[in-house]
């Protein structure tokens, strides 16, 4: 509030509270013991009137002041601070980003049912009796059972999907897969509260095991009839992320399995559907928008740890914190240590800032990295040249990535740009990884990886140059191989790749 407004406020209150001098001084004169109430005459009368009006003026001022104090107290409206003080203490908020993904739907029940049907067909094609997974990304993909929905412990809860038992192929095509949930007996009620999308509710069975029973043997006995118990060739697919003691327990109970899930089963998750890509585009877009928004609130002298907290706030306000966050912030030479954590290092005018950020939406992850400068930064020319080399490497990889191209060739395209600039030994990690229900999942973009890229595959594209003690630069956007076989950035709709250190 300005001084003028403050004075105006006080004058309004004063006008409301002051009174006019009484015309009848005899009847309205206050009775005070220090004055003789007899009305004097002549010169004494003049002194008497002066003293009386002086007293009235003092009383009026006191009452007016008390009235102003009472008014301000009752209004409970504190006087405004100067603008510079209020702006520096205002907490950061990025709630305006929440609307970006507010209308993006989660995976539908019908898509879950389609996934189960495709898994069932893949199992039958590979002569596998069942697919077994613990709560986690794969169980989430096929049955909505994430590690957040059910935290694993030493007591196994297992998702088991069995193809229809009909031997006739046509009959199998029109049958639904059977789903079993192996659960500790005392946890059955809680297990039944899990929301498992299915075509028919009667295709779901809960198999209980008591504390004094072998859970894996209970499962084996439930699946196979007594006449089959001596057959030790019961082949199943055990999810690759199942813990070792679970895989060993299944094997000892009589299940036969290699640790490698067949390719056509693994690729069900690797090739993203339109619904998955809608979610992944939005979460990556919102993450990039959060980086840009946080940049606008950064300043020289702030700490890496403070910048990281700003980013956490931004992603949380954007609604991307349901399954955890990744908000690494590194300044200057600290960025030469990839995936290093934030410290209390203060930002100087010669430092670039590297954010490696990830959030999640409906279980699907984003992964975006930007190395950038502030408007007032004075970045050494050599560091800017390194930034440009990394940008060119990322662009080369995007151009190379196509359906049918061997994954290692995409890595090589980015690596060649960096090697020709003289920084080959400073690019110390693979180019990229798959992304989806996990931030890092198959397939990968690295040397020696001979898989061919397919439509629907999603990857990070993140070349970097790291000169320890001096500077680190990394740029990362995730991309999808679209239906035309071309690589398209998931952040394309909000500007895509960084244009310069001042335009991330």
Tab-separated table of C-alpha atoms in Angstrom:
chain	number	residue	atom	x	y	z
A	1	UNK	CA	0.000	0.000	0.000
A	2	UNK	CA	1.435	3.462	-0.878
A	3	UNK	CA	1.901	6.283	1.674
A	4	UNK	CA	-0.842	8.266	-0.064
A	5	UNK	CA	-3.285	5.382	0.275
A	6	UNK	CA	-2.295	4.902	3.910
A	7	UNK	CA	-2.909	8.577	4.718
A	8	UNK	CA	-6.219	8.460	2.911
A	9	UNK	CA	-7.239	5.419	4.937
A	10	UNK	CA	-6.367	7.128	8.211
A	11	UNK	CA	-8.210	10.339	7.243
A	12	UNK	CA	-11.348	8.359	6.444
A	13	UNK	CA	-11.255	6.773	9.858
A	14	UNK	CA	-10.536	10.122	11.553
A	15	UNK	CA	-13.497	11.747	9.847
A	16	UNK	CA	-15.749	8.979	11.076
A	17	UNK	CA	-14.570	9.228	14.678
A	18	UNK	CA	-14.060	13.006	15.310
A	19	UNK	CA	-16.761	15.274	16.704
A	20	UNK	CA	-17.471	19.039	16.527
A	21	UNK	CA	-16.946	21.279	19.595
A	22	UNK	CA	-20.185	21.673	21.578
A	23	UNK	CA	-21.954	25.004	21.145
A	24	UNK	CA	-23.163	24.965	24.725
A	25	UNK	CA	-19.892	25.014	26.600
A	26	UNK	CA	-21.578	25.172	29.942
A	27	UNK	CA	-23.515	21.918	29.651
A	28	UNK	CA	-20.882	19.895	27.731
A	29	UNK	CA	-17.695	20.879	29.520
A	30	UNK	CA	-16.105	17.765	31.048
A	31	UNK	CA	-16.034	17.691	34.845
A	32	UNK	CA	-12.388	17.432	35.835
A	33	UNK	CA	-11.190	17.958	39.400
A	34	UNK	CA	-8.177	20.050	38.365
A	35	UNK	CA	-10.353	22.924	37.098
A	36	UNK	CA	-12.608	25.225	39.059
A	37	UNK	CA	-16.065	25.010	37.444
A	38	UNK	CA	-16.832	28.659	38.234
A	39	UNK	CA	-16.734	30.716	35.044
A	40	UNK	CA	-14.117	33.461	35.446
A	41	UNK	CA	-14.332	36.872	33.837
A	42	UNK	CA	-11.986	39.176	31.882
A	43	UNK	CA	-8.409	38.033	31.315
A	44	UNK	CA	-8.952	34.927	33.479
A	45	UNK	CA	-11.865	33.961	31.257
A	46	UNK	CA	-9.624	34.073	28.196
A	47	UNK	CA	-7.060	31.805	29.837
A	48	UNK	CA	-9.819	29.463	30.935
A	49	UNK	CA	-11.137	29.073	27.374
A	50	UNK	CA	-7.666	28.434	25.961
A	51	UNK	CA	-6.958	25.721	28.491
A	52	UNK	CA	-10.355	24.124	27.927
A	53	UNK	CA	-9.958	23.926	24.151
A	54	UNK	CA	-6.413	22.646	24.492
A	55	UNK	CA	-7.717	19.828	26.663
A	56	UNK	CA	-10.491	19.042	24.206
A	57	UNK	CA	-8.018	18.961	21.303
A	58	UNK	CA	-5.768	16.526	23.184
A	59	UNK	CA	-8.745	14.286	24.036
A	60	UNK	CA	-9.953	14.344	20.446
A	61	UNK	CA	-6.492	13.339	19.157
A	62	UNK	CA	-6.303	10.476	21.654
A	63	UNK	CA	-9.756	9.163	20.723
A	64	UNK	CA	-9.018	9.481	17.005
A	65	UNK	CA	-5.765	7.528	17.369
A	66	UNK	CA	-7.466	4.808	19.394
A	67	UNK	CA	-10.176	4.598	16.778
A	68	UNK	CA	-7.659	4.121	13.979
A	69	UNK	CA	-5.894	1.380	15.950
A	70	UNK	CA	-9.209	-0.370	16.618
A	71	UNK	CA	-10.215	-0.154	12.962
A	72	UNK	CA	-6.958	-1.683	11.737
A	73	UNK	CA	-7.133	-4.435	14.314
A	74	UNK	CA	-10.708	-5.388	13.514
A	75	UNK	CA	-10.092	-5.380	9.772
A	76	UNK	CA	-7.163	-7.816	10.255
A	77	UNK	CA	-5.581	-6.427	7.138
A	78	UNK	CA	-1.867	-5.812	7.694
A	79	UNK	CA	-0.233	-2.859	6.076
A	80	UNK	CA	1.421	-3.760	2.788
A	81	UNK	CA	5.154	-4.273	2.662
A	82	UNK	CA	7.249	-2.686	-0.051
A	83	UNK	CA	6.996	-4.596	-3.331
A	84	UNK	CA	10.557	-5.902	-3.269
A	85	UNK	CA	9.943	-7.599	0.089
A	86	UNK	CA	6.692	-9.295	-0.934
A	87	UNK	CA	8.110	-10.634	-4.213
A	88	UNK	CA	11.146	-12.188	-2.547
A	89	UNK	CA	9.098	-14.081	0.029
A	90	UNK	CA	6.286	-15.286	-2.239
A	91	UNK	CA	6.433	-19.121	-2.403
A	92	UNK	CA	6.985	-20.675	-5.807
A	93	UNK	CA	3.982	-22.336	-7.429
A	94	UNK	CA	3.482	-24.073	-10.773
A	95	UNK	CA	-0.210	-24.925	-10.418
A	96	UNK	CA	-0.805	-23.387	-13.844
A	97	UNK	CA	0.901	-26.487	-15.299
A	98	UNK	CA	-1.635	-28.889	-13.783
A	99	UNK	CA	-4.164	-28.274	-16.546
A	100	UNK	CA	-1.763	-29.511	-19.226
A	101	UNK	CA	-2.460	-33.215	-18.568
A	102	UNK	CA	-5.673	-32.891	-16.562
A	103	UNK	CA	-7.849	-34.442	-19.280
A	104	UNK	CA	-5.552	-37.298	-20.288
A	105	UNK	CA	-7.272	-40.615	-19.440
A	106	UNK	CA	-5.612	-43.619	-17.854
A	107	UNK	CA	-5.434	-46.947	-19.690
A	108	UNK	CA	-8.946	-48.306	-20.258
A	109	UNK	CA	-10.273	-51.681	-19.140
A	110	UNK	CA	-10.680	-52.751	-22.747
A	111	UNK	CA	-6.985	-52.126	-23.428
A	112	UNK	CA	-6.025	-54.225	-20.386
A	113	UNK	CA	-8.209	-57.031	-21.724
A	114	UNK	CA	-6.544	-56.752	-25.133
A	115	UNK	CA	-3.114	-57.005	-23.489
A	116	UNK	CA	-4.181	-60.139	-21.626
A	117	UNK	CA	-5.504	-61.687	-24.830
A	118	UNK	CA	-2.273	-60.926	-26.739
A	119	UNK	CA	-0.199	-62.343	-23.881
A	120	UNK	CA	-2.348	-65.470	-23.861
A	121	UNK	CA	-1.752	-65.967	-27.599
A	122	UNK	CA	1.999	-65.463	-27.174
A	123	UNK	CA	2.081	-68.043	-24.368
A	124	UNK	CA	0.229	-70.577	-26.497
A	125	UNK	CA	2.549	-69.917	-29.450
A	126	UNK	CA	5.560	-70.667	-27.257
A	127	UNK	CA	3.991	-73.741	-25.596
A	128	UNK	CA	4.056	-72.017	-22.210
A	129	UNK	CA	1.569	-72.931	-19.500
A	130	UNK	CA	1.576	-69.593	-17.663
A	131	UNK	CA	3.111	-66.164	-17.225
A	132	UNK	CA	4.129	-65.336	-13.639
A	133	UNK	CA	5.040	-61.890	-12.317
A	134	UNK	CA	5.386	-60.073	-9.013
A	135	UNK	CA	3.760	-56.660	-8.462
A	136	UNK	CA	5.699	-54.213	-10.609
A	137	UNK	CA	5.798	-52.819	-14.151
A	138	UNK	CA	4.833	-56.051	-15.938
A	139	UNK	CA	2.032	-56.911	-13.515
A	140	UNK	CA	0.894	-53.311	-13.860
A	141	UNK	CA	0.920	-53.587	-17.647
A	142	UNK	CA	-1.173	-56.759	-17.762
A	143	UNK	CA	-3.364	-56.458	-14.662
A	144	UNK	CA	-3.012	-53.001	-13.078
A	145	UNK	CA	-0.976	-54.354	-10.133
A	146	UNK	CA	1.860	-51.902	-9.600
A	147	UNK	CA	4.469	-51.953	-6.853
A	148	UNK	CA	2.597	-48.995	-5.349
A	149	UNK	CA	-0.662	-50.941	-5.305
A	150	UNK	CA	1.048	-53.852	-3.525
A	151	UNK	CA	4.471	-53.559	-1.897
A	152	UNK	CA	6.480	-56.764	-2.158
A	153	UNK	CA	7.806	-58.510	0.927
A	154	UNK	CA	9.201	-61.924	1.836
A	155	UNK	CA	5.642	-63.280	1.481
A	156	UNK	CA	5.034	-63.576	-2.272
A	157	UNK	CA	1.939	-62.293	-4.003
A	158	UNK	CA	2.068	-63.485	-7.611
A	159	UNK	CA	0.076	-62.648	-10.734
A	160	UNK	CA	-0.414	-65.743	-12.892
A	161	UNK	CA	-1.962	-65.547	-16.374
A	162	UNK	CA	-2.865	-68.813	-18.108
A	163	UNK	CA	-3.965	-69.178	-21.729
A	164	UNK	CA	-7.316	-70.906	-22.385
A	165	UNK	CA	-6.991	-74.650	-21.945
A	166	UNK	CA	-8.807	-75.482	-25.215
A	167	UNK	CA	-6.459	-77.209	-27.638
A	168	UNK	CA	-8.445	-76.099	-30.647
A	169	UNK	CA	-6.976	-72.829	-31.989
A	170	UNK	CA	-10.369	-71.395	-32.954
A	171	UNK	CA	-11.727	-72.145	-29.484
A	172	UNK	CA	-8.748	-70.351	-27.901
A	173	UNK	CA	-9.378	-67.247	-29.988
A	174	UNK	CA	-12.839	-66.890	-28.473
A	175	UNK	CA	-11.837	-67.710	-24.881
A	176	UNK	CA	-10.533	-65.414	-22.180
A	177	UNK	CA	-7.275	-66.081	-20.353
A	178	UNK	CA	-7.489	-67.274	-16.776
A	179	UNK	CA	-5.959	-65.073	-14.068
A	180	UNK	CA	-4.799	-66.376	-10.709
A	181	UNK	CA	-3.590	-64.311	-7.788
A	182	UNK	CA	-1.436	-66.262	-5.348
A	183	UNK	CA	-1.846	-64.468	-2.026
A	184	UNK	CA	-0.962	-64.984	1.636
A	185	UNK	CA	-4.137	-66.300	3.240
A	186	UNK	CA	-4.298	-63.596	5.893
A	187	UNK	CA	-4.039	-60.959	3.124
A	188	UNK	CA	-6.825	-62.344	0.930
A	189	UNK	CA	-9.330	-59.624	1.779
A	190	UNK	CA	-6.816	-56.908	0.912
A	191	UNK	CA	-5.827	-58.745	-2.290
A	192	UNK	CA	-9.474	-58.808	-3.361
A	193	UNK	CA	-9.512	-55.015	-3.157
A	194	UNK	CA	-7.029	-54.777	-6.027
A	195	UNK	CA	-8.700	-53.515	-9.196
A	196	UNK	CA	-7.892	-56.068	-11.892
A	197	UNK	CA	-9.526	-55.339	-15.270
A	198	UNK	CA	-10.950	-58.523	-16.801
A	199	UNK	CA	-13.397	-59.630	-19.442
A	200	UNK	CA	-15.231	-61.978	-17.042
A	201	UNK	CA	-15.032	-61.826	-13.255
A	202	UNK	CA	-15.287	-65.623	-13.044
A	203	UNK	CA	-11.932	-65.882	-14.847
A	204	UNK	CA	-10.191	-64.605	-11.693
A	205	UNK	CA	-9.259	-66.975	-8.853
A	206	UNK	CA	-7.518	-66.196	-5.568
A	207	UNK	CA	-5.164	-68.969	-4.507
A	208	UNK	CA	-4.434	-68.741	-0.795
A	209	UNK	CA	-1.400	-70.082	1.002
A	210	UNK	CA	-1.144	-70.366	4.776
A	211	UNK	CA	1.915	-69.423	6.801
A	212	UNK	CA	2.873	-73.085	7.299
A	213	UNK	CA	2.635	-73.920	3.575
A	214	UNK	CA	5.022	-73.625	0.625
A	215	UNK	CA	3.361	-70.948	-1.556
A	216	UNK	CA	4.989	-72.172	-4.766
A	217	UNK	CA	3.870	-75.744	-4.187
A	218	UNK	CA	0.356	-74.519	-3.456
A	219	UNK	CA	0.351	-72.698	-6.793
A	220	UNK	CA	1.732	-75.693	-8.681
A	221	UNK	CA	-0.860	-78.032	-7.178
A	222	UNK	CA	-3.646	-75.604	-8.035
A	223	UNK	CA	-2.648	-75.300	-11.696
A	224	UNK	CA	-1.859	-78.932	-12.455
A	225	UNK	CA	-4.043	-81.892	-11.632
A	226	UNK	CA	-2.815	-84.677	-9.340
A	227	UNK	CA	-2.194	-86.978	-12.308
A	228	UNK	CA	0.265	-84.412	-13.700
A	229	UNK	CA	2.276	-83.771	-10.571
A	230	UNK	CA	5.163	-86.004	-11.572
A	231	UNK	CA	5.598	-84.205	-14.883
A	232	UNK	CA	8.551	-81.833	-14.516
A	233	UNK	CA	8.351	-80.205	-17.958
A	234	UNK	CA	5.739	-77.641	-17.033
A	235	UNK	CA	7.139	-74.620	-18.864
A	236	UNK	CA	6.187	-71.151	-17.716
A	237	UNK	CA	7.439	-67.631	-18.419
A	238	UNK	CA	8.697	-65.932	-15.265
A	239	UNK	CA	8.967	-62.163	-15.496
A	240	UNK	CA	12.568	-60.998	-15.634
A	241	UNK	CA	12.132	-58.739	-12.606
A	242	UNK	CA	10.912	-61.484	-10.311
A	243	UNK	CA	13.247	-61.802	-7.335
A	244	UNK	CA	15.706	-64.674	-7.327
A	245	UNK	CA	14.187	-66.497	-4.336
A	246	UNK	CA	10.777	-66.396	-6.069
A	247	UNK	CA	12.182	-67.888	-9.287
A	248	UNK	CA	14.029	-70.550	-7.269
A	249	UNK	CA	10.907	-71.402	-5.284
A	250	UNK	CA	8.873	-71.869	-8.466
A	251	UNK	CA	11.581	-74.075	-9.948
A	252	UNK	CA	11.809	-76.235	-6.834
A	253	UNK	CA	8.020	-76.680	-6.836
A	254	UNK	CA	8.164	-78.145	-10.346
A	255	UNK	CA	7.774	-75.232	-12.745
A	256	UNK	CA	10.244	-75.224	-15.622
A	257	UNK	CA	11.455	-71.893	-16.929
A	258	UNK	CA	14.406	-70.113	-18.386
A	259	UNK	CA	15.015	-66.639	-16.966
A	260	UNK	CA	14.540	-65.095	-20.412
A	261	UNK	CA	10.967	-64.238	-21.335
A	262	UNK	CA	10.330	-65.002	-25.045
A	263	UNK	CA	10.811	-62.001	-27.347
A	264	UNK	CA	7.196	-61.855	-28.466
A	265	UNK	CA	6.120	-61.646	-24.818
A	266	UNK	CA	8.692	-58.954	-23.969
A	267	UNK	CA	7.776	-56.908	-27.046
A	268	UNK	CA	4.171	-56.556	-25.933
A	269	UNK	CA	5.370	-53.888	-23.488
A	270	UNK	CA	8.069	-52.454	-25.753
A	271	UNK	CA	5.729	-51.422	-28.577
A	272	UNK	CA	3.492	-48.673	-27.217
A	273	UNK	CA	-0.175	-48.290	-28.114
A	274	UNK	CA	-1.864	-45.032	-29.087
A	275	UNK	CA	-3.292	-44.696	-25.567
A	276	UNK	CA	0.136	-45.160	-24.015
A	277	UNK	CA	1.698	-42.628	-26.368
A	278	UNK	CA	-0.974	-40.048	-25.521
A	279	UNK	CA	0.007	-40.333	-21.855
A	280	UNK	CA	3.734	-40.351	-22.589
A	281	UNK	CA	3.574	-37.294	-24.820
A	282	UNK	CA	1.748	-35.309	-22.177
A	283	UNK	CA	3.984	-36.279	-19.253
A	284	UNK	CA	7.115	-35.437	-21.261
A	285	UNK	CA	5.631	-32.147	-22.443
A	286	UNK	CA	4.649	-31.136	-18.907
A	287	UNK	CA	8.115	-32.039	-17.643
A	288	UNK	CA	9.779	-29.816	-20.235
A	289	UNK	CA	7.355	-26.986	-19.424
A	290	UNK	CA	8.270	-27.392	-15.745
A	291	UNK	CA	11.990	-27.042	-16.541
A	292	UNK	CA	11.333	-23.859	-18.485
A	293	UNK	CA	9.128	-22.480	-15.715
A	294	UNK	CA	11.690	-23.172	-12.984
A	295	UNK	CA	14.377	-21.468	-15.081
A	296	UNK	CA	12.339	-18.247	-14.930
A	297	UNK	CA	12.551	-18.343	-11.116
A	298	UNK	CA	16.270	-19.075	-10.797
A	299	UNK	CA	18.952	-16.524	-9.977
A	300	UNK	CA	22.697	-16.268	-9.553
A	301	UNK	CA	23.832	-17.320	-6.100
A	302	UNK	CA	21.119	-19.917	-5.511
A	303	UNK	CA	22.147	-23.458	-4.494
A	304	UNK	CA	21.775	-26.693	-6.433
A	305	UNK	CA	19.673	-28.063	-3.583
A	306	UNK	CA	17.319	-25.064	-3.798
A	307	UNK	CA	16.973	-25.518	-7.560
A	308	UNK	CA	16.162	-29.192	-7.052
A	309	UNK	CA	13.441	-28.288	-4.551
A	310	UNK	CA	11.946	-25.812	-7.014
A	311	UNK	CA	11.776	-28.577	-9.601
A	312	UNK	CA	10.136	-30.956	-7.140
A	313	UNK	CA	7.525	-28.290	-6.452
A	314	UNK	CA	6.941	-27.728	-10.169
A	315	UNK	CA	6.425	-31.419	-10.979
A	316	UNK	CA	4.209	-31.907	-7.944
A	317	UNK	CA	2.066	-28.898	-8.877
A	318	UNK	CA	1.859	-30.245	-12.434
A	319	UNK	CA	0.437	-33.525	-11.092
A	320	UNK	CA	3.416	-35.693	-12.057
A	321	UNK	CA	4.530	-36.943	-8.644
A	322	UNK	CA	2.317	-39.999	-8.109
A	323	UNK	CA	5.075	-42.594	-8.426
A	324	UNK	CA	8.063	-40.554	-7.331
A	325	UNK	CA	10.264	-37.936	-8.949
A	326	UNK	CA	13.741	-37.485	-10.375
A	327	UNK	CA	14.932	-33.867	-10.065
A	328	UNK	CA	18.734	-33.798	-10.240
A	329	UNK	CA	20.167	-30.267	-10.513
A	330	UNK	CA	23.870	-29.664	-11.203
A	331	UNK	CA	25.758	-26.419	-11.794
A	332	UNK	CA	28.907	-25.862	-13.835
A	333	UNK	CA	31.614	-28.475	-13.350
A	334	UNK	CA	29.330	-30.592	-11.145
A	335	UNK	CA	27.412	-31.551	-14.298
A	336	UNK	CA	30.536	-33.409	-15.484
A	337	UNK	CA	29.445	-36.203	-13.115
A	338	UNK	CA	26.365	-37.721	-14.797
A	339	UNK	CA	23.514	-38.485	-12.368
A	340	UNK	CA	25.271	-36.703	-9.504
A	341	UNK	CA	23.031	-35.433	-6.739
A	342	UNK	CA	22.410	-31.778	-5.844
A	343	UNK	CA	24.718	-30.098	-3.323
A	344	UNK	CA	24.925	-26.633	-1.791
A	345	UNK	CA	27.105	-25.357	-4.631
A	346	UNK	CA	26.075	-21.793	-5.506
A	347	UNK	CA	25.355	-20.751	-9.089
A	348	UNK	CA	27.875	-18.327	-10.620
A	349	UNK	CA	27.573	-16.280	-13.791
A	350	UNK	CA	29.970	-18.640	-15.586
A	351	UNK	CA	27.969	-21.800	-14.782
A	352	UNK	CA	25.484	-23.576	-16.973
A	353	UNK	CA	22.695	-25.479	-15.230
A	354	UNK	CA	21.850	-29.122	-15.922
A	355	UNK	CA	18.471	-30.537	-14.907
A	356	UNK	CA	17.803	-34.269	-15.386
A	357	UNK	CA	14.106	-34.572	-14.618
A	358	UNK	CA	11.439	-37.262	-14.590
A	359	UNK	CA	7.841	-37.459	-13.418
A	360	UNK	CA	4.980	-39.886	-13.981
A	361	UNK	CA	1.409	-39.826	-15.239
A	362	UNK	CA	-0.879	-42.866	-14.928
A	363	UNK	CA	2.260	-44.936	-14.273
A	364	UNK	CA	4.176	-43.759	-17.372
A	365	UNK	CA	7.444	-41.881	-16.961
A	366	UNK	CA	9.042	-38.853	-18.526
A	367	UNK	CA	12.781	-38.241	-18.840
A	368	UNK	CA	14.008	-34.833	-19.983
A	369	UNK	CA	17.447	-33.239	-19.541
A	370	UNK	CA	18.410	-29.675	-20.296
A	371	UNK	CA	21.718	-27.840	-19.899
A	372	UNK	CA	21.017	-24.107	-20.058
A	373	UNK	CA	22.089	-20.652	-18.944
A	374	UNK	CA	20.287	-17.741	-17.300
A	375	UNK	CA	19.805	-14.441	-19.168
A	376	UNK	CA	22.517	-12.748	-17.086
A	377	UNK	CA	25.009	-15.639	-17.383
A	378	UNK	CA	28.435	-15.110	-18.949
A	379	UNK	CA	29.252	-18.597	-20.292
A	380	UNK	CA	32.798	-19.260	-21.573
A	381	UNK	CA	32.911	-19.659	-25.346
A	382	UNK	CA	34.496	-23.115	-25.075
A	383	UNK	CA	31.552	-24.347	-23.019
A	384	UNK	CA	29.122	-22.959	-25.572
A	385	UNK	CA	30.977	-24.827	-28.323
A	386	UNK	CA	30.587	-28.074	-26.348
A	387	UNK	CA	26.859	-27.368	-25.979
A	388	UNK	CA	26.555	-27.006	-29.760
A	389	UNK	CA	28.363	-30.312	-30.365
A	390	UNK	CA	25.934	-32.125	-28.050
A	391	UNK	CA	22.983	-30.514	-29.812
A	392	UNK	CA	24.295	-31.703	-33.185
A	393	UNK	CA	24.814	-35.214	-31.825
A	394	UNK	CA	21.232	-35.386	-30.575
A	395	UNK	CA	19.967	-34.219	-33.962
A	396	UNK	CA	22.066	-36.845	-35.788
A	397	UNK	CA	20.621	-39.625	-33.627
A	398	UNK	CA	17.057	-38.427	-34.243
A	399	UNK	CA	17.679	-38.526	-37.989
A	400	UNK	CA	19.206	-42.021	-37.854
A	401	UNK	CA	16.491	-43.605	-35.728
A	402	UNK	CA	13.999	-45.376	-37.991
A	403	UNK	CA	12.066	-48.617	-38.023
A	404	UNK	CA	14.363	-51.429	-39.157
A	405	UNK	CA	17.605	-49.679	-38.159
A	406	UNK	CA	19.841	-51.603	-35.754
A	407	UNK	CA	19.805	-49.929	-32.335
A	408	UNK	CA	23.592	-49.661	-32.028
A	409	UNK	CA	23.730	-47.656	-35.272
A	410	UNK	CA	21.677	-44.875	-33.692
A	411	UNK	CA	24.155	-44.713	-30.833
A	412	UNK	CA	27.004	-44.649	-33.347
A	413	UNK	CA	25.490	-41.708	-35.263
A	414	UNK	CA	25.532	-39.497	-32.179
A	415	UNK	CA	28.940	-40.760	-31.081
A	416	UNK	CA	30.498	-39.940	-34.476
A	417	UNK	CA	29.538	-36.260	-34.170
A	418	UNK	CA	31.160	-36.038	-30.745
A	419	UNK	CA	34.263	-37.948	-31.817
A	420	UNK	CA	34.807	-35.681	-34.823
A	421	UNK	CA	34.681	-32.669	-32.501
A	422	UNK	CA	37.470	-34.200	-30.416
A	423	UNK	CA	35.386	-35.226	-27.409
A	424	UNK	CA	34.868	-38.936	-28.133
A	425	UNK	CA	36.316	-40.080	-24.806
A	426	UNK	CA	34.116	-37.569	-22.990
A	427	UNK	CA	30.869	-39.252	-24.113
A	428	UNK	CA	30.946	-41.916	-21.432
A	429	UNK	CA	27.516	-43.607	-21.506
A	430	UNK	CA	25.018	-45.140	-23.940
A	431	UNK	CA	22.896	-42.868	-26.083
A	432	UNK	CA	19.535	-43.965	-24.738
A	433	UNK	CA	17.152	-46.409	-23.106
A	434	UNK	CA	13.581	-47.509	-23.554
A	435	UNK	CA	10.956	-45.749	-21.450
A	436	UNK	CA	7.374	-46.414	-20.415
A	437	UNK	CA	6.131	-47.906	-17.141
A	438	UNK	CA	9.790	-47.807	-16.137
A	439	UNK	CA	12.054	-44.831	-16.615
A	440	UNK	CA	14.724	-47.229	-17.914
A	441	UNK	CA	13.504	-50.323	-19.763
A	442	UNK	CA	14.264	-52.268	-22.917
A	443	UNK	CA	15.090	-51.798	-25.749
A	444	UNK	CA	18.309	-49.764	-25.571
A	445	UNK	CA	20.382	-47.544	-27.853
A	446	UNK	CA	23.982	-48.618	-27.186
A	447	UNK	CA	26.959	-50.216	-28.814
A	448	UNK	CA	26.648	-53.966	-29.244
A	449	UNK	CA	22.835	-53.950	-29.087
A	450	UNK	CA	21.800	-55.724	-32.284
A	451	UNK	CA	18.035	-55.461	-32.018
A	452	UNK	CA	16.243	-53.713	-34.854
A	453	UNK	CA	14.065	-50.769	-33.950
A	454	UNK	CA	10.309	-51.268	-34.392
A	455	UNK	CA	7.336	-48.965	-34.703
A	456	UNK	CA	5.956	-48.092	-31.297
A	457	UNK	CA	9.360	-48.256	-29.595
A	458	UNK	CA	10.120	-45.305	-27.324
A	459	UNK	CA	13.645	-44.231	-26.386
A	460	UNK	CA	15.534	-41.484	-24.664
A	461	UNK	CA	18.001	-39.617	-26.890
A	462	UNK	CA	20.609	-38.154	-24.526
A	463	UNK	CA	24.153	-37.550	-25.741
A	464	UNK	CA	26.542	-35.771	-23.411
A	465	UNK	CA	30.083	-34.445	-23.038
A	466	UNK	CA	31.723	-34.434	-19.602
A	467	UNK	CA	35.017	-32.659	-18.861
A	468	UNK	CA	35.600	-33.283	-15.163
A	469	UNK	CA	36.549	-30.211	-13.189
A	470	UNK	CA	35.301	-27.890	-15.927
A	471	UNK	CA	31.919	-28.533	-17.524
A	472	UNK	CA	29.244	-31.111	-18.298
A	473	UNK	CA	26.562	-30.856	-20.993
A	474	UNK	CA	23.701	-33.278	-21.686
A	475	UNK	CA	20.538	-32.833	-23.734
A	476	UNK	CA	17.735	-35.395	-23.542
A	477	UNK	CA	14.357	-35.786	-25.190
A	478	UNK	CA	12.371	-38.989	-25.553
A	479	UNK	CA	11.251	-40.094	-29.003
A	480	UNK	CA	8.866	-42.624	-30.539
A	481	UNK	CA	9.111	-44.523	-33.807
A	482	UNK	CA	5.786	-43.573	-35.371
A	483	UNK	CA	3.598	-45.562	-37.741
A	484	UNK	CA	5.564	-44.208	-40.697
A	485	UNK	CA	8.758	-45.594	-39.189
A	486	UNK	CA	10.212	-42.148	-38.375
A	487	UNK	CA	11.490	-40.905	-35.028
A	488	UNK	CA	9.408	-38.100	-33.512
A	489	UNK	CA	10.147	-36.324	-30.238
A	490	UNK	CA	7.503	-36.775	-27.546
A	491	UNK	CA	8.057	-33.096	-26.688
A	492	UNK	CA	7.481	-31.884	-30.267
A	493	UNK	CA	4.143	-30.195	-29.499
A	494	UNK	CA	5.778	-27.842	-26.952
A	495	UNK	CA	8.807	-26.939	-29.038
A	496	UNK	CA	10.844	-30.134	-28.832
A	497	UNK	CA	14.616	-30.075	-28.564
A	498	UNK	CA	16.555	-27.187	-27.031
A	499	UNK	CA	17.498	-24.431	-29.515
A	500	UNK	CA	20.273	-22.783	-27.537
A	501	UNK	CA	21.550	-22.520	-23.948
A	502	UNK	CA	19.113	-19.608	-23.546
A	503	UNK	CA	16.195	-21.386	-25.222
A	504	UNK	CA	15.784	-24.777	-23.486
